[in-house]
PDB file of C-alpha atoms in Angstrom:
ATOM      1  CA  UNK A   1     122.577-157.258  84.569  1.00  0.00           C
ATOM      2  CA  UNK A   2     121.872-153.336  84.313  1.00  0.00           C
ATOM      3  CA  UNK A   3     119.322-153.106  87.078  1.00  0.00           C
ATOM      4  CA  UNK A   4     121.898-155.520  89.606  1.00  0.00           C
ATOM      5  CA  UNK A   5     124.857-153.367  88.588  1.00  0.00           C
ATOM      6  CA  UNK A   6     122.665-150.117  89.478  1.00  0.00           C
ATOM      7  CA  UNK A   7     121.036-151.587  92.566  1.00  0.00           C
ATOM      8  CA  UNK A   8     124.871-152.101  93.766  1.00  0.00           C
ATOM      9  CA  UNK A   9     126.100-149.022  93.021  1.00  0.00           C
ATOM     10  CA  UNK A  10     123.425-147.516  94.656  1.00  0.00           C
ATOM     11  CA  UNK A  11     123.647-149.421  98.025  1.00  0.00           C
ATOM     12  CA  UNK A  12     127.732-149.459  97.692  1.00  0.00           C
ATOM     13  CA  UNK A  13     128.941-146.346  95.843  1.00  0.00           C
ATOM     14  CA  UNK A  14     132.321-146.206  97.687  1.00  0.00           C
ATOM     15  CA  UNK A  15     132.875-150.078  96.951  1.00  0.00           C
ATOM     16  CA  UNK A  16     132.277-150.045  93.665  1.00  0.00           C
ATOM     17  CA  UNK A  17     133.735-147.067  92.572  1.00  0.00           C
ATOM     18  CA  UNK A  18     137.151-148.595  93.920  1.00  0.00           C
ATOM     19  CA  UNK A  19     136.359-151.941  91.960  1.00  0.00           C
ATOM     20  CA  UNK A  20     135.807-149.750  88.927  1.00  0.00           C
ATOM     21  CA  UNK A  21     139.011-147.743  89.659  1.00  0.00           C
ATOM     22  CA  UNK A  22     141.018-150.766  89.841  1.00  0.00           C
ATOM     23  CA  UNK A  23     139.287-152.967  87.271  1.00  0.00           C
ATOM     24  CA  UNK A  24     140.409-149.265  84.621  1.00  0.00           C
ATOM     25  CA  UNK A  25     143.770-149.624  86.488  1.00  0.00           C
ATOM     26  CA  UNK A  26     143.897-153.146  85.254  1.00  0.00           C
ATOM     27  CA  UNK A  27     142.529-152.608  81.505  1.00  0.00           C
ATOM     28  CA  UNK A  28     145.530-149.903  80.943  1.00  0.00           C
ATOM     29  CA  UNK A  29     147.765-151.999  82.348  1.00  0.00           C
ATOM     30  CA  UNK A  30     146.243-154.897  79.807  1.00  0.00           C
ATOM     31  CA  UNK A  31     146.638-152.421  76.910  1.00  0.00           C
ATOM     32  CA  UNK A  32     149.693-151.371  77.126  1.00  0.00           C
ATOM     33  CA  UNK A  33     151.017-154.794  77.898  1.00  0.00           C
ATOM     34  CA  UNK A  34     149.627-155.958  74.439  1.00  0.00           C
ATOM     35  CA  UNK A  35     151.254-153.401  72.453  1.00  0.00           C
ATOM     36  CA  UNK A  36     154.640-153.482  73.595  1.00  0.00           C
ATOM     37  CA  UNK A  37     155.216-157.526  74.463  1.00  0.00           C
ATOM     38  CA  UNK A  38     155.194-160.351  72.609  1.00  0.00           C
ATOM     39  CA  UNK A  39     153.353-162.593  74.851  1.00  0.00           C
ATOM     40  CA  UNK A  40     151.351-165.202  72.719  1.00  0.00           C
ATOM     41  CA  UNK A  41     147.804-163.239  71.884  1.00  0.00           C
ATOM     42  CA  UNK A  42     144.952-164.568  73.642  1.00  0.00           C
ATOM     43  CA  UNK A  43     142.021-166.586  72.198  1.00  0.00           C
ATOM     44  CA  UNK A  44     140.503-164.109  69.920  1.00  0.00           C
ATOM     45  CA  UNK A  45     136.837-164.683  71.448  1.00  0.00           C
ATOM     46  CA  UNK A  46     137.515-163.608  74.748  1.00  0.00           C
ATOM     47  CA  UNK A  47     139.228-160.971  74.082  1.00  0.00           C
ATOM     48  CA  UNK A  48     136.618-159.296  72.309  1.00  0.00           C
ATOM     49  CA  UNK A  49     134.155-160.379  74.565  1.00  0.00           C
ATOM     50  CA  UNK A  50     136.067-158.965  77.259  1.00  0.00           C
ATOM     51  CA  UNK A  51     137.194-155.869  76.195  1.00  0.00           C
ATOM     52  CA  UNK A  52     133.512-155.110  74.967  1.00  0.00           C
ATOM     53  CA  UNK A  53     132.657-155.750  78.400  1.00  0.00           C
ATOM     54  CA  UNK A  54     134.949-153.304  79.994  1.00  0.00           C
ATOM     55  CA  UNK A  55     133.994-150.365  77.102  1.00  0.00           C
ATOM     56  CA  UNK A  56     129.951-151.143  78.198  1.00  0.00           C
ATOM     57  CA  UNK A  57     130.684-151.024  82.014  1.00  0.00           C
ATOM     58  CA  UNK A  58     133.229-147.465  81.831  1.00  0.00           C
ATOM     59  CA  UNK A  59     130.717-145.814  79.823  1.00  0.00           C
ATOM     60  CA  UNK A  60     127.583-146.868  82.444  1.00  0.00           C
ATOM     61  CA  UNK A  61     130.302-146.298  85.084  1.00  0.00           C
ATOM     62  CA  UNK A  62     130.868-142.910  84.308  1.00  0.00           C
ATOM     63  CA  UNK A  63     127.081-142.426  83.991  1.00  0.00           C
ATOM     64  CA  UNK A  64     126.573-144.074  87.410  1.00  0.00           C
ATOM     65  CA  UNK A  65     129.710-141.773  88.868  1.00  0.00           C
ATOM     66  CA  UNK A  66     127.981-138.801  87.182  1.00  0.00           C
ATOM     67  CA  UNK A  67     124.938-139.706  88.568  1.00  0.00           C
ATOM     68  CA  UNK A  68     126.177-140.443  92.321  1.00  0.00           C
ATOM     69  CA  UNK A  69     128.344-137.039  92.309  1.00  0.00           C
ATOM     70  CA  UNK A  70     125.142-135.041  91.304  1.00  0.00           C
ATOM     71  CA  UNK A  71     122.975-137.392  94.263  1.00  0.00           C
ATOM     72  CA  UNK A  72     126.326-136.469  96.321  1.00  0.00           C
ATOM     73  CA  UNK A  73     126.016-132.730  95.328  1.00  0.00           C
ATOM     74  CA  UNK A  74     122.520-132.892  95.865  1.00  0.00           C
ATOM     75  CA  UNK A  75     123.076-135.045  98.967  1.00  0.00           C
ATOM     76  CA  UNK A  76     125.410-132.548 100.269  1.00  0.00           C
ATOM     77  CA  UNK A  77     123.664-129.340  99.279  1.00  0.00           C
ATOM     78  CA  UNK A  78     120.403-130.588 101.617  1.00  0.00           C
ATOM     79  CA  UNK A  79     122.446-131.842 104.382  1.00  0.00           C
ATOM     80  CA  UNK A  80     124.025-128.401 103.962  1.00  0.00           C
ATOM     81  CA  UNK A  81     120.062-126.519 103.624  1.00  0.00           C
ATOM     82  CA  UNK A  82     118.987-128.779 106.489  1.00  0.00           C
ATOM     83  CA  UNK A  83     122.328-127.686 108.919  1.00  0.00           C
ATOM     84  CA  UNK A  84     121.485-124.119 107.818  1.00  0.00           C
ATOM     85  CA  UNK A  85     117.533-124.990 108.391  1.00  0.00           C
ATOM     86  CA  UNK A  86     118.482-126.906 111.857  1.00  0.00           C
ATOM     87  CA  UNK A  87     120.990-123.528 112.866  1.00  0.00           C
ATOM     88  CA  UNK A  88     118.041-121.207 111.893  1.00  0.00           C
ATOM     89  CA  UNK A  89     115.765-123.648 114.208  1.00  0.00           C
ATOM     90  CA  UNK A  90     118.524-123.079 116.658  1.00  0.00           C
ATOM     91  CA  UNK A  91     118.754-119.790 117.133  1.00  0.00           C
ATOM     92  CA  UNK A  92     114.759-119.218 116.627  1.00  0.00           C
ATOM     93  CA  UNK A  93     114.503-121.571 119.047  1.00  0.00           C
ATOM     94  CA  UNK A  94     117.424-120.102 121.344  1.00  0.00           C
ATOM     95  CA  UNK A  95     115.626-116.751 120.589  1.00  0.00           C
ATOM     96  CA  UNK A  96     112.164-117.815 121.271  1.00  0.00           C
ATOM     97  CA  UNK A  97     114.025-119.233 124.883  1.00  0.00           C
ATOM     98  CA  UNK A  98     115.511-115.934 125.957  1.00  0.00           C
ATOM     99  CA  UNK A  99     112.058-114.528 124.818  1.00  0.00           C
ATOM    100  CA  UNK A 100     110.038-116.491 127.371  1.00  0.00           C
ATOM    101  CA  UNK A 101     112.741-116.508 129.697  1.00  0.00           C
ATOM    102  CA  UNK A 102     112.801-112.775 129.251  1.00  0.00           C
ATOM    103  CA  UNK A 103     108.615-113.061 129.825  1.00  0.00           C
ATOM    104  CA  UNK A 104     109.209-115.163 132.517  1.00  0.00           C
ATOM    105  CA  UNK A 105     111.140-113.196 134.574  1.00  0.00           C
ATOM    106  CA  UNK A 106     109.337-109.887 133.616  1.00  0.00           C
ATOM    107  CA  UNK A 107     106.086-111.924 134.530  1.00  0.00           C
ATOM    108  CA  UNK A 108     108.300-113.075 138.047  1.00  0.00           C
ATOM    109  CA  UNK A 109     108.948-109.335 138.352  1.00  0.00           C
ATOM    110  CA  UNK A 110     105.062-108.004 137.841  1.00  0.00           C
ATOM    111  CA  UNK A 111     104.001-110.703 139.925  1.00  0.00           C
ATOM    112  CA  UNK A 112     106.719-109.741 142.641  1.00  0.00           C
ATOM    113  CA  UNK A 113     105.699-106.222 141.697  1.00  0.00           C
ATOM    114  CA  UNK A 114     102.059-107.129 142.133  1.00  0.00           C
ATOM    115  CA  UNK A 115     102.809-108.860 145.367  1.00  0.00           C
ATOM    116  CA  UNK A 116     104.195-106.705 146.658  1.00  0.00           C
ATOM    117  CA  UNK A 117     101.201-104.349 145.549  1.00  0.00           C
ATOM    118  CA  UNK A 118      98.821-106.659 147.089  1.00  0.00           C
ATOM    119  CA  UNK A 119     100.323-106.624 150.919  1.00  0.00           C
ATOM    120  CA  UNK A 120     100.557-103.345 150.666  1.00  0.00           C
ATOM    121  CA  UNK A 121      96.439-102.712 149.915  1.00  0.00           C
ATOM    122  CA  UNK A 122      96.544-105.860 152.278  1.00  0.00           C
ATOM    123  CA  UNK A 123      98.439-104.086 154.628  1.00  0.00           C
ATOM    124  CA  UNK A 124      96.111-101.137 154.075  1.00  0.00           C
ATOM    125  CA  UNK A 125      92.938-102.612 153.866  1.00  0.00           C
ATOM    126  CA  UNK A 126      93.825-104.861 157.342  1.00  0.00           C
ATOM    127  CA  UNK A 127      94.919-100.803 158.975  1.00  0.00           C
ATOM    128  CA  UNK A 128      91.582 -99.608 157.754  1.00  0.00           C
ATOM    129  CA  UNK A 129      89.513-102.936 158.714  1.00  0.00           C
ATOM    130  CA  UNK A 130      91.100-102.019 162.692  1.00  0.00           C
ATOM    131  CA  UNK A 131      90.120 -98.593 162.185  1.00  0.00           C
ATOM    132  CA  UNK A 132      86.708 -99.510 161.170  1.00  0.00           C
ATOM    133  CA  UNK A 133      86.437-102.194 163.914  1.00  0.00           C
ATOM    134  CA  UNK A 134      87.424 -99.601 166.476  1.00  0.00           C
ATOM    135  CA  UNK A 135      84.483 -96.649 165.268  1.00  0.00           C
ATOM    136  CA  UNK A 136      82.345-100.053 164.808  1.00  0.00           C
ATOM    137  CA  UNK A 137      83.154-100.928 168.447  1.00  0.00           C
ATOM    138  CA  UNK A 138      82.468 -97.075 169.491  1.00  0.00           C
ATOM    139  CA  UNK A 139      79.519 -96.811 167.339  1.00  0.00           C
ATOM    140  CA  UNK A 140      78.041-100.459 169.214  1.00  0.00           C
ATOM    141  CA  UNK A 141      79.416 -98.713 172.622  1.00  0.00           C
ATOM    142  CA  UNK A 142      77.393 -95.916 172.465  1.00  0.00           C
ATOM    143  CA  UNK A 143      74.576 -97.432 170.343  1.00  0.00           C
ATOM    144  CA  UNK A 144      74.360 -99.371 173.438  1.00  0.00           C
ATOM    145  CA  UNK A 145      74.112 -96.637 175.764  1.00  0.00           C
ATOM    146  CA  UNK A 146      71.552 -94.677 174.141  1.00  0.00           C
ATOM    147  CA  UNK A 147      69.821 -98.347 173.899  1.00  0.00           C
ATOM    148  CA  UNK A 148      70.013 -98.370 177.469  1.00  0.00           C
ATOM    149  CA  UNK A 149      68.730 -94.423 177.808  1.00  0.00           C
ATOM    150  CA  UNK A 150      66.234 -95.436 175.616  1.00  0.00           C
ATOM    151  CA  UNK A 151      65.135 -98.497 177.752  1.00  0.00           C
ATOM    152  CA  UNK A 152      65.408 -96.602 180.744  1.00  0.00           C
ATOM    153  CA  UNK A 153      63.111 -93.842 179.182  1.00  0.00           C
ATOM    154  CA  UNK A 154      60.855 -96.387 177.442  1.00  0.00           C
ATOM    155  CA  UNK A 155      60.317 -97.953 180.897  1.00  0.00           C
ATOM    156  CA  UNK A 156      59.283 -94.166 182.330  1.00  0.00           C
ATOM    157  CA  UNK A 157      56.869 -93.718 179.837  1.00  0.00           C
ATOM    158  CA  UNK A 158      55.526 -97.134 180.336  1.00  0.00           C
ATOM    159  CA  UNK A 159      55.107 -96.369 184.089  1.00  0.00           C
ATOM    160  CA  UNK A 160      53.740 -92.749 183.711  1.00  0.00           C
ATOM    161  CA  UNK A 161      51.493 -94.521 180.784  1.00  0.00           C
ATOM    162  CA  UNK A 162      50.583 -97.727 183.216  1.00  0.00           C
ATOM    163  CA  UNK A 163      49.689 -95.356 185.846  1.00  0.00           C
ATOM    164  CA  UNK A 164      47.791 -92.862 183.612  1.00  0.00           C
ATOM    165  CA  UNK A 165      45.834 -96.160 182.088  1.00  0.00           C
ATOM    166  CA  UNK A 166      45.512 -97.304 185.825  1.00  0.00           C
ATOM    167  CA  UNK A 167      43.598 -93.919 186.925  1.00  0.00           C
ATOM    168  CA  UNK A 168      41.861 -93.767 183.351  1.00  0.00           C
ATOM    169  CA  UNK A 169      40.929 -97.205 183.926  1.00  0.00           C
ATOM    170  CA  UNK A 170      39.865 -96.240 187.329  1.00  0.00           C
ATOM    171  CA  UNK A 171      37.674 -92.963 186.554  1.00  0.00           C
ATOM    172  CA  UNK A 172      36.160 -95.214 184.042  1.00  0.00           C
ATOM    173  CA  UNK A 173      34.950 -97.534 186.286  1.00  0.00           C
ATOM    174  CA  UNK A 174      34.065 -95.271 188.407  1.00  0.00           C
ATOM    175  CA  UNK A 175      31.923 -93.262 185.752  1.00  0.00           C
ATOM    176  CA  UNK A 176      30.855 -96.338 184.764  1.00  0.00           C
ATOM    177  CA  UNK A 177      29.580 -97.426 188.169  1.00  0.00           C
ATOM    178  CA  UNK A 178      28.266 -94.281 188.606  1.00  0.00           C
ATOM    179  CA  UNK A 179      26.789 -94.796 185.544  1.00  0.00           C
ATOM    180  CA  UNK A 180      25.355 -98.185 186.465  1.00  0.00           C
ATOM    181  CA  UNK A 181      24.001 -97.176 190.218  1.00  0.00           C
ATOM    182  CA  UNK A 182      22.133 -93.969 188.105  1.00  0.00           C
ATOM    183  CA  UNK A 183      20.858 -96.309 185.285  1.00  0.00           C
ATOM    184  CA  UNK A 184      20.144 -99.034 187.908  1.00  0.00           C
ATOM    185  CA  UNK A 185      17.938 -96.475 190.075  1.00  0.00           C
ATOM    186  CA  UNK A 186      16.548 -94.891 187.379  1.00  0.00           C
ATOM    187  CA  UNK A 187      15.569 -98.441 185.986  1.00  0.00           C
ATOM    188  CA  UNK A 188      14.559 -99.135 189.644  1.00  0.00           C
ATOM    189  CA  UNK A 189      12.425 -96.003 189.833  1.00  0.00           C
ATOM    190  CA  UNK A 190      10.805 -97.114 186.178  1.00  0.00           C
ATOM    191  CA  UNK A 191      10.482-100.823 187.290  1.00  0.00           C
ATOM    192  CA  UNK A 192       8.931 -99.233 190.210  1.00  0.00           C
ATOM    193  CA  UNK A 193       6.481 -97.019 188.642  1.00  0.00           C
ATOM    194  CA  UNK A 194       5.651 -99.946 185.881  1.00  0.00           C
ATOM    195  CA  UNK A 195       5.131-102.221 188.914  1.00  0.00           C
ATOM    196  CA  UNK A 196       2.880 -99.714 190.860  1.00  0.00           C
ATOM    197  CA  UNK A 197       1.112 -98.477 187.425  1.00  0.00           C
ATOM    198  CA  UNK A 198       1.025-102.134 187.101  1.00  0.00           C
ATOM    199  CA  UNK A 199      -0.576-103.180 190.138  1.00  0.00           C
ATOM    200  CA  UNK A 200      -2.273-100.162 190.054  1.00  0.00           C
ATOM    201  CA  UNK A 201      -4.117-101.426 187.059  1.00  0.00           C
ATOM    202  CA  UNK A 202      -4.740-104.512 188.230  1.00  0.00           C
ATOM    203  CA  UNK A 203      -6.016-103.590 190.804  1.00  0.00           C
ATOM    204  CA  UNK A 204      -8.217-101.340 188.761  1.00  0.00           C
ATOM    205  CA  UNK A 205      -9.081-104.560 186.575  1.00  0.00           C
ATOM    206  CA  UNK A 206      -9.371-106.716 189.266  1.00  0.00           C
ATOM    207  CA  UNK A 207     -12.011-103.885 191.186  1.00  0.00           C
ATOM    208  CA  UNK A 208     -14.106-104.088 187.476  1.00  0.00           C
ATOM    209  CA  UNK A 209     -13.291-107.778 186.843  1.00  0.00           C
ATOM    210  CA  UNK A 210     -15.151-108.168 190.985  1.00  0.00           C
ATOM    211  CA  UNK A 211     -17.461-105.675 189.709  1.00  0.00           C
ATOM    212  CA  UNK A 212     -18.901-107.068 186.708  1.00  0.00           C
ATOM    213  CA  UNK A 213     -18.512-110.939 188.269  1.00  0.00           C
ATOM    214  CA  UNK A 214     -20.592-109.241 190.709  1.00  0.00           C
ATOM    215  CA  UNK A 215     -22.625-107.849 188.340  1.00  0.00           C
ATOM    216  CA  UNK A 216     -22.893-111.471 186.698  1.00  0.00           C
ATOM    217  CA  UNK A 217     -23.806-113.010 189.865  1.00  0.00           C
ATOM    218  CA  UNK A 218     -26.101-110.469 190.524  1.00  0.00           C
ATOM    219  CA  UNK A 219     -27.494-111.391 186.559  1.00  0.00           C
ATOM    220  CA  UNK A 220     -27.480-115.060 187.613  1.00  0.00           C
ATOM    221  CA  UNK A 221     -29.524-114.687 191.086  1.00  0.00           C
ATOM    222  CA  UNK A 222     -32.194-112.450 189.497  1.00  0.00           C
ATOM    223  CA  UNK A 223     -33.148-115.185 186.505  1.00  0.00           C
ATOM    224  CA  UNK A 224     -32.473-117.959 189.377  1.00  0.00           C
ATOM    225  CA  UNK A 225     -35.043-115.887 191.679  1.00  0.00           C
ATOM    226  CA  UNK A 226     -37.546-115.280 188.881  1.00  0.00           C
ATOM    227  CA  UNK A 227     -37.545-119.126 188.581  1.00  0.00           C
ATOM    228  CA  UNK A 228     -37.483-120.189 192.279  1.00  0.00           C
ATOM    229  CA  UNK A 229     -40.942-121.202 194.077  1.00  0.00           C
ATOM    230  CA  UNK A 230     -40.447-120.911 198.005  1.00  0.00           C
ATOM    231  CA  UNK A 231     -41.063-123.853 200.052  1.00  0.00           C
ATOM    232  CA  UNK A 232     -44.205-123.771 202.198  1.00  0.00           C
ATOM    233  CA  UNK A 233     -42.217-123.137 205.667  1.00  0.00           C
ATOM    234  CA  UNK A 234     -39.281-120.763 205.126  1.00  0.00           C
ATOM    235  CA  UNK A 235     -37.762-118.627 207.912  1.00  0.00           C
ATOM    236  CA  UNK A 236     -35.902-115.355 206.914  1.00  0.00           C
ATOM    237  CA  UNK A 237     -32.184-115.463 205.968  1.00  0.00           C
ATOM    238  CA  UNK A 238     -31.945-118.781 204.760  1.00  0.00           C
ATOM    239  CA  UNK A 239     -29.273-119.041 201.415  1.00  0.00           C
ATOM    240  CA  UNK A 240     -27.503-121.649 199.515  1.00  0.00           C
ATOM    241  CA  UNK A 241     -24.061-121.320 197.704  1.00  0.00           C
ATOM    242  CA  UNK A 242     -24.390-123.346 194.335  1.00  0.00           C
ATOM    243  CA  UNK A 243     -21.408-124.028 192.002  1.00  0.00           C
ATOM    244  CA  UNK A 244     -23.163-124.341 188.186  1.00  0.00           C
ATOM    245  CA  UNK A 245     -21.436-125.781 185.350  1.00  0.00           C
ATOM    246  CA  UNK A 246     -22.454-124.126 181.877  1.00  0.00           C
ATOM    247  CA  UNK A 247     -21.123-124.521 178.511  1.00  0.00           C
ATOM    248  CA  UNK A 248     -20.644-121.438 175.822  1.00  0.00           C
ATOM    249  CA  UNK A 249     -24.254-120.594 175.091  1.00  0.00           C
ATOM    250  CA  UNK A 250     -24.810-120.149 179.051  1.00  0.00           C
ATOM    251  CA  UNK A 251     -26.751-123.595 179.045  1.00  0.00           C
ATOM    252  CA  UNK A 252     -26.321-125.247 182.367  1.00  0.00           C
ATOM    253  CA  UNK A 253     -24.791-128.307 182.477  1.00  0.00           C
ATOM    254  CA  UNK A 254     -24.745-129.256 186.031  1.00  0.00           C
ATOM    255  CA  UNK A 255     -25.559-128.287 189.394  1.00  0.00           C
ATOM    256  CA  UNK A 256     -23.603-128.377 192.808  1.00  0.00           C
ATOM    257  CA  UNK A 257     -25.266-127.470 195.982  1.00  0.00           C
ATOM    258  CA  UNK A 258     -21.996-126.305 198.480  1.00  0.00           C
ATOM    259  CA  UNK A 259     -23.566-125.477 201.301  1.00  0.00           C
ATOM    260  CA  UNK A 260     -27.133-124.182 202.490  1.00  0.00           C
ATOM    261  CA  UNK A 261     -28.259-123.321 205.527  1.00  0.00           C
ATOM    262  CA  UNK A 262     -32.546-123.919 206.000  1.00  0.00           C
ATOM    263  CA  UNK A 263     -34.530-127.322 205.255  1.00  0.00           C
ATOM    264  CA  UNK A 264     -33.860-129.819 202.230  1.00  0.00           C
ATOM    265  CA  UNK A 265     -36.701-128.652 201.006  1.00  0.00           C
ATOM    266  CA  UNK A 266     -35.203-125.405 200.552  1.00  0.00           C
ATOM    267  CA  UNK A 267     -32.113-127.102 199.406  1.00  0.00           C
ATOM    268  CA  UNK A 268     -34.116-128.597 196.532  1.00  0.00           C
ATOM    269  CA  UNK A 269     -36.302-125.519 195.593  1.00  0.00           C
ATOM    270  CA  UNK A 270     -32.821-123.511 194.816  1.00  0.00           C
ATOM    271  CA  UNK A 271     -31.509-126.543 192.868  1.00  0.00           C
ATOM    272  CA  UNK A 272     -34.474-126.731 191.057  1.00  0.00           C
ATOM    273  CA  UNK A 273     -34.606-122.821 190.521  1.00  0.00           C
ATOM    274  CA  UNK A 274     -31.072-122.549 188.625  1.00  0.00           C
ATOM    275  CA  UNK A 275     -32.026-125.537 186.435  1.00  0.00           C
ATOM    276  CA  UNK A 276     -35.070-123.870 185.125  1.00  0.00           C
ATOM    277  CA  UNK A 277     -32.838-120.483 184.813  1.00  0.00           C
ATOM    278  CA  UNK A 278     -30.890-122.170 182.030  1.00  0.00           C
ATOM    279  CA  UNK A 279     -29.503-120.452 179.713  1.00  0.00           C
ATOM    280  CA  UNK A 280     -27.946-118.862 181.951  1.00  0.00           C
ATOM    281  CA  UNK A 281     -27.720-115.016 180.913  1.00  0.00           C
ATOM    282  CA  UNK A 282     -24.359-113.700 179.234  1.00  0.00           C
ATOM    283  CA  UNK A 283     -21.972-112.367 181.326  1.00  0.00           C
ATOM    284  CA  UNK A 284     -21.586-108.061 180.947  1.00  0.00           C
ATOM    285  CA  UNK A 285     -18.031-108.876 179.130  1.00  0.00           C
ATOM    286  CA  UNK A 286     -16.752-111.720 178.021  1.00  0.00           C
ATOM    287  CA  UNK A 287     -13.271-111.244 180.938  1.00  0.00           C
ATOM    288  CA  UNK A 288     -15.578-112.821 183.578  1.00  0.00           C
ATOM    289  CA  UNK A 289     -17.184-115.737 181.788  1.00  0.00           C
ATOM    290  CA  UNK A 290     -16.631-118.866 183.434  1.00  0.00           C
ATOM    291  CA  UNK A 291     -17.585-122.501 182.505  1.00  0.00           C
ATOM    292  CA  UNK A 292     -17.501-123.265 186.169  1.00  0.00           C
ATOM    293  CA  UNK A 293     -18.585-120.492 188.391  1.00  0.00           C
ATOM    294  CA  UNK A 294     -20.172-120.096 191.910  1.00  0.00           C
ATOM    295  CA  UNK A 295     -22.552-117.878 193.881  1.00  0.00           C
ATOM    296  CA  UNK A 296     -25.020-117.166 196.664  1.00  0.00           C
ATOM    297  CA  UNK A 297     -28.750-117.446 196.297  1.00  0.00           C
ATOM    298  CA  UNK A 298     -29.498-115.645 199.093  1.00  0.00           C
ATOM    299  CA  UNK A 299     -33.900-114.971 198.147  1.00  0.00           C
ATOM    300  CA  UNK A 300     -35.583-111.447 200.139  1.00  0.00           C
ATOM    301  CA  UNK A 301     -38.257-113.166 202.183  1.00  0.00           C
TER     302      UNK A 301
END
């Protein structure tokens, strides 16, 4: 019954403390009425009961009342602390708003400030940029003209330098032809003079080379003479040319009879003669040896 009474109280303080009002209202009214009428008393039991009721509910009324004007105090004094709390927020709030709006527009007037900085160095910087482009355009005008000096000098010097390379080129030819025609005579005049020492000695060697084949032959005809017998008729002036063969020790080989002017027998008395003459003698050097070699057998009749 406590813990319902509470929980009602609790969730309808303004209802029940008028049914608590009224049901007081009601138990004066009650006492007062008993004491001064004589109205028939009630059953003693429920009298009792009732007014023991009514004593138990004032006294946990009044605690409940106590207790709802200190939650209302309480109630009261936060709603109060959270109006005060919520006007503080307010204003800190308000506060913090003209703050920013105060950095806002200083920020709007340092950035219009700083625009207006910027076009200026803009405005600046674009005056200089034309300046520059004009000494740029100079500077390329007359960059170009002493380009074109230079050109025009350059291609001087290259024409004074083609035509000094031309003649250098030329007197170096020349020299060199010069050059060429002396070392071609002089190799001329050497070629010469090796040609005629040349032929000179040869014709030196060939004078000794006839001399000592001459010499050989003359070797050869003696030992053919000292072997030849004379046929029985000769006549004066006869003579055979003979071709002998020989190998390296002079030994003879074979025997060709060219031409011989006489009889056969003197034909055959020469062949015979240069057959017995074998070996043959050695030649004076060995230059004029000659496997094959021809000469006259002309005998002194």
């Amino acid at each position: 019954m406590e813990s319902a009474l509470l929980r009602e109280i609790r969730q309808h303080p303004l209802a029940m403390m008028v049914s608590i009002a009224l049901h007081v209202v009601l138990l004066i009214v009650l006492t007062v009425s008993l004491n001064h009428t004589s109205t028939p008393k009630l059953p003693a039991q429920p009298v009792v009961k009732t007014v023991q009721a009514v004593v138990i509910d004032a006294s946990q009324v009044d605690a409940e009342l106590n207790k709802l004007k200190l939650a209302e105090q309480q109630k009261l004094q936060q709603e109060q602390s959270r109006k005060k709390q919520l006007e503080r927020d307010m204003k800190k709030a308000r506060d913090a708003r003209l703050k920013e709006e105060k950095r806002i527009a200083d920020l709007k007037r340092k950035q219009k400030q700083q625009e207006q900085k910027e076009k200026a160095r803009q405005a600046k910087l674009e005056k200089e940029r034309k300046l520059k482009q004009e000494e740029l355009a100079k500077l390329k005008k007359q960059k170009q003209e002493l380009e074109q000096k230079r050109q025009a000098e350059q291609q001087k010097l290259a024409a004074i330098e083609s035509r000094r390379k031309a003649e250098e080129e030329a007197a170096r030819k020349k020299q060199e032809a010069e050059e060429s025609e002396r070392r071609r005579q002089a190799e001329e005049a050497e070629l010469q003079r090796r040609l005629a020492e040349e032929e000179q000695r040869q014709v030196e060697q060939n004078t000794r080379l006839q001399t000592l084949r001459a010499q050989y032959a003359k070797l050869i005809e003696r030992q053919v003479a000292r072997n030849w017998l004379p046929p029985a008729q000769m006549t004066s002036g006869w003579y055979c040319e003979v071709m002998v063969q020989q190998n390296r020790l002079g030994d003879v080989t074979q025997v060709q009879m060219l031409k011989c002017t006489g009889n056969e027998a003197f034909r055959n008395t020469v062949e015979r003669a240069v057959k017995k003459a074998s070996p043959l003698p050695p030649p004076p050097s060995p230059e004029v040896f000659d496997q094959k070699l021809q000469f006259t057998f002309r005998p002194e009749v």
